[in-house]
PDB file of C-alpha atoms in Angstrom:
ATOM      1  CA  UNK A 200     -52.311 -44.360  47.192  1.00 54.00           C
ATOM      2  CA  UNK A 201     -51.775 -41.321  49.228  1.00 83.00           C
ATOM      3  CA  UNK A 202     -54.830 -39.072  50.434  1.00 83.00           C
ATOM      4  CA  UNK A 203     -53.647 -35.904  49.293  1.00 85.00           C
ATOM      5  CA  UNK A 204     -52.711 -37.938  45.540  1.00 84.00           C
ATOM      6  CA  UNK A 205     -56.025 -39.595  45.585  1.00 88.00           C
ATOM      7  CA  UNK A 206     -57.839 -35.751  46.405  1.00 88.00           C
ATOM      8  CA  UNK A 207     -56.250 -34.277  43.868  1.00 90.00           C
ATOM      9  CA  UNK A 208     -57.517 -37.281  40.952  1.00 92.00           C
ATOM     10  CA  UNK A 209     -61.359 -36.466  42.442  1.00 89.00           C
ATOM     11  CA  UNK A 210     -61.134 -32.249  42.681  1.00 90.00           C
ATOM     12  CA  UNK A 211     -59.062 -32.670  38.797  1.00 94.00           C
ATOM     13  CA  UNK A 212     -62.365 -34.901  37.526  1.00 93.00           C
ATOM     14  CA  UNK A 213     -64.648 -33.065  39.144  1.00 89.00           C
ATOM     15  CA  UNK A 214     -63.306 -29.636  37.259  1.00 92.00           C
ATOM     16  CA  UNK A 215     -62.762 -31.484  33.891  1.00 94.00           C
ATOM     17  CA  UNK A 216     -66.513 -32.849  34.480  1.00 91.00           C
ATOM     18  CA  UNK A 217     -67.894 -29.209  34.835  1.00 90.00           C
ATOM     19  CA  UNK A 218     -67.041 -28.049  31.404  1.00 91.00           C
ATOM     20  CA  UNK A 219     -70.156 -28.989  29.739  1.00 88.00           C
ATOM     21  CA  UNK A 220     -70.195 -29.284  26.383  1.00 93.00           C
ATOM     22  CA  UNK A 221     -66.842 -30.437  25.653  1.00 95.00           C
ATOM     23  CA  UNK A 222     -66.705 -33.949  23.888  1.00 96.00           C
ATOM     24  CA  UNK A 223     -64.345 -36.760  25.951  1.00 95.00           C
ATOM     25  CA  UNK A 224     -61.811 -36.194  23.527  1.00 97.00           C
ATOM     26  CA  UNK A 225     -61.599 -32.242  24.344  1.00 97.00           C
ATOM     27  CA  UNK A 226     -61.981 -33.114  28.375  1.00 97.00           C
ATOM     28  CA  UNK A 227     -58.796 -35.561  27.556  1.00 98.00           C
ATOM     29  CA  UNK A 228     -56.985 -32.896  26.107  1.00 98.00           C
ATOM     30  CA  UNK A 229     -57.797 -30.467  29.153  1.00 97.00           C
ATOM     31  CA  UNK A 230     -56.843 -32.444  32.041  1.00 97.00           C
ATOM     32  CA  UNK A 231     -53.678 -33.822  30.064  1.00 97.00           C
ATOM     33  CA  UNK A 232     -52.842 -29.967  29.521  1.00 96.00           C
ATOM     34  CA  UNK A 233     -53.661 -29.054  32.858  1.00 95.00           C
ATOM     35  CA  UNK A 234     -51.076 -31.484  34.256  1.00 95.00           C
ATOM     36  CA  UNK A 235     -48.558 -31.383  31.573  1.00 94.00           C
ATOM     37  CA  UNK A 236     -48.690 -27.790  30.356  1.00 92.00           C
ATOM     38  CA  UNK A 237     -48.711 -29.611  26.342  1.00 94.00           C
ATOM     39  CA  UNK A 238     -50.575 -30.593  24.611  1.00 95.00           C
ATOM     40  CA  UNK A 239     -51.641 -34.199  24.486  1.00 97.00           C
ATOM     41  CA  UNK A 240     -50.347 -36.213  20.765  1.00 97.00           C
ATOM     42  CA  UNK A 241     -52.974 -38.111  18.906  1.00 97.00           C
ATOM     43  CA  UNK A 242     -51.776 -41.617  20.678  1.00 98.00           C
ATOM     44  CA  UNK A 243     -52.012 -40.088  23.882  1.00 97.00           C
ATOM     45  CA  UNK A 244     -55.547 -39.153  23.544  1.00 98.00           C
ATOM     46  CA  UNK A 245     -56.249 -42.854  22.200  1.00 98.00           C
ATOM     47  CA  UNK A 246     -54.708 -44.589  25.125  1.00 98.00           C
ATOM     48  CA  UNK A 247     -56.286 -42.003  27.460  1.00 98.00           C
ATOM     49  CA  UNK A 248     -59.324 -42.421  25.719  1.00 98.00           C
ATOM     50  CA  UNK A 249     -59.446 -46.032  25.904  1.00 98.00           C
ATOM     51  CA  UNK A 250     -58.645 -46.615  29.265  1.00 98.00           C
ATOM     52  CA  UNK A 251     -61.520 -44.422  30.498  1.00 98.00           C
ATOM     53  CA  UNK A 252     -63.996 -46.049  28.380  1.00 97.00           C
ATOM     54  CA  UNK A 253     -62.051 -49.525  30.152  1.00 97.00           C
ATOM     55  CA  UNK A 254     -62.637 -48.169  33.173  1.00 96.00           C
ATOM     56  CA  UNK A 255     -66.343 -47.520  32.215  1.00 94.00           C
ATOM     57  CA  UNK A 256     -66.994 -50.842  31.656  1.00 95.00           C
ATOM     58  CA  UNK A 257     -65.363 -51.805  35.057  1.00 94.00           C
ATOM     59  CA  UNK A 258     -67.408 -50.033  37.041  1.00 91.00           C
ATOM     60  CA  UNK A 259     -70.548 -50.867  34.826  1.00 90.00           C
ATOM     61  CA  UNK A 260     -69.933 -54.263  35.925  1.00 91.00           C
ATOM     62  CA  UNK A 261     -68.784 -53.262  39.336  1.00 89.00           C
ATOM     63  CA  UNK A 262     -70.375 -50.440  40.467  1.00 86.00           C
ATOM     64  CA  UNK A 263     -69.641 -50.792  44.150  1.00 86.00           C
ATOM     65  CA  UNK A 264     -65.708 -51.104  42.954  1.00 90.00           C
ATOM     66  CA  UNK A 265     -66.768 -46.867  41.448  1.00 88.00           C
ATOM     67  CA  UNK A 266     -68.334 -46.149  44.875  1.00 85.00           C
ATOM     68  CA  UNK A 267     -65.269 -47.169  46.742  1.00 87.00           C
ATOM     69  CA  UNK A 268     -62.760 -45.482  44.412  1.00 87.00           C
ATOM     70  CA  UNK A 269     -64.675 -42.492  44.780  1.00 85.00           C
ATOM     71  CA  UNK A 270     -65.536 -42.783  49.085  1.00 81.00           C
ATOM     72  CA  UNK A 271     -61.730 -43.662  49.269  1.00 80.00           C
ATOM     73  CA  UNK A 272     -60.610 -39.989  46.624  1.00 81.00           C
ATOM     74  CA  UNK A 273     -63.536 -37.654  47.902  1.00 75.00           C
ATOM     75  CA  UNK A 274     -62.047 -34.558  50.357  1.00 68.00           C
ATOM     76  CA  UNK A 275     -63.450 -34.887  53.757  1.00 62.00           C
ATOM     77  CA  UNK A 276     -65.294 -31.298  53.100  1.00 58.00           C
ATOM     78  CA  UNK A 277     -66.938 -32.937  49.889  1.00 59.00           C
ATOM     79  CA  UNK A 278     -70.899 -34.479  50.654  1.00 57.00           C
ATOM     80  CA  UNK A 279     -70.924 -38.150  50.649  1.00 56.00           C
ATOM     81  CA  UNK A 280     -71.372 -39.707  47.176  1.00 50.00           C
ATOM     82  CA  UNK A 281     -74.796 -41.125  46.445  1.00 47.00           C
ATOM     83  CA  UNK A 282     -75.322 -45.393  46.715  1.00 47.00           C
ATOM     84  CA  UNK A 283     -74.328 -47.639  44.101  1.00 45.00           C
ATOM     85  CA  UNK A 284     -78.095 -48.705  43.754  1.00 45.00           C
ATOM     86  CA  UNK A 285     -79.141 -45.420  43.672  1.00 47.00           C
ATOM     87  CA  UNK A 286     -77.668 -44.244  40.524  1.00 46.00           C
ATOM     88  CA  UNK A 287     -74.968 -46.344  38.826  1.00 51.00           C
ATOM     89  CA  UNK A 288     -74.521 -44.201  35.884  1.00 60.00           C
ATOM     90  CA  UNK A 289     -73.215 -41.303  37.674  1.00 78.00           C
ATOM     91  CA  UNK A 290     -70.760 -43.502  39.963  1.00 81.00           C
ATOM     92  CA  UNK A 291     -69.245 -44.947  36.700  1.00 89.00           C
ATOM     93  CA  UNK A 292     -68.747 -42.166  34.691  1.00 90.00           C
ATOM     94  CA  UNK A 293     -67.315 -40.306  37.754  1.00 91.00           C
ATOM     95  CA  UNK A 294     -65.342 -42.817  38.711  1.00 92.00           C
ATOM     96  CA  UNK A 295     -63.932 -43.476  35.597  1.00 96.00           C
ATOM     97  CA  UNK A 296     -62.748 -39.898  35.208  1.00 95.00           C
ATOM     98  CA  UNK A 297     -61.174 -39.834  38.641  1.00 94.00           C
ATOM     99  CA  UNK A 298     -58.984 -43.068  37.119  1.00 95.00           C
ATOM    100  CA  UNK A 299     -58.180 -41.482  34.374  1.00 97.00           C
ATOM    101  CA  UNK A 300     -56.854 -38.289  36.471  1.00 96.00           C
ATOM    102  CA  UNK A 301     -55.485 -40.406  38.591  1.00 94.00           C
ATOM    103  CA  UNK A 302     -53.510 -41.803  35.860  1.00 96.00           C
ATOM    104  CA  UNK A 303     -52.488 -38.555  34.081  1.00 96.00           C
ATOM    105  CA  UNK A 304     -51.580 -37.075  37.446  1.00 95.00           C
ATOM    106  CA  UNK A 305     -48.937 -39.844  38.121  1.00 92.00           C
ATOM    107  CA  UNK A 306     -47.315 -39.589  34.704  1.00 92.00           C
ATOM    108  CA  UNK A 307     -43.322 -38.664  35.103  1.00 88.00           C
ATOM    109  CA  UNK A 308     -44.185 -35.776  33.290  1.00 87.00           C
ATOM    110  CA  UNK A 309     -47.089 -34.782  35.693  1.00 87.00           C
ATOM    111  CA  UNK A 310     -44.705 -35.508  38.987  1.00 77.00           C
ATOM    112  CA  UNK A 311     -42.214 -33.219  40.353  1.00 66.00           C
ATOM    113  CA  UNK A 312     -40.884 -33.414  43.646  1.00 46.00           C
TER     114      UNK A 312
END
């Protein structure tokens, strides 16, 4: 994956993850809308929704697999990410978000060259 690509999955998390107090479901439909300009349909939000909790349990099981996805996405100007031992529970859920960007930012629909 290109840098620039792989940037722009970590900076789109990161903003989705600062809107506290939104449920996963209304973070879904934000970074979907962001990229699209539409609003998500109720199968979208499913599939989205169930490939981030996927990807959840991936890098529960793997959290050094979350710490590389996110060393490998993080801007250069962005403070390195904390250990895997240190706090697993923060690499996975921010991991999994930068997947799930990651994925809504290479839809068709998303793309435009």
């Amino acid at each position: 994956n290109e840098i620039t690509f792989m940037e722009a999955s970590y900076g789109l998390a990161l903003n989705i993850l600062s809107h506290e107090g939104l449920s996963e479901t209304d973070r879904i439909v934000l970074a979907f809308r962001t990229c699209t300009s539409r609003e998500p349909d109720q199968l979208e939000v499913k599939t989205l929704l169930d490939f981030l909790n996927s990807q959840r349990d991936h890098y529960t099981r793997s959290p050094q697999d979350g710490l590389e996805l996110l060393e490998n996405s993080r801007p250069a100007s962005v403070n390195k990410v904390i250990s895997a031992e240190t706090m697993p529970s923060h690499i996975t859920e921010r991991a999994a978000w930068v997947a799930l960007c990651r994925v809504i930012l290479n839809l068709d629909e998303t793309i435009s060259k």
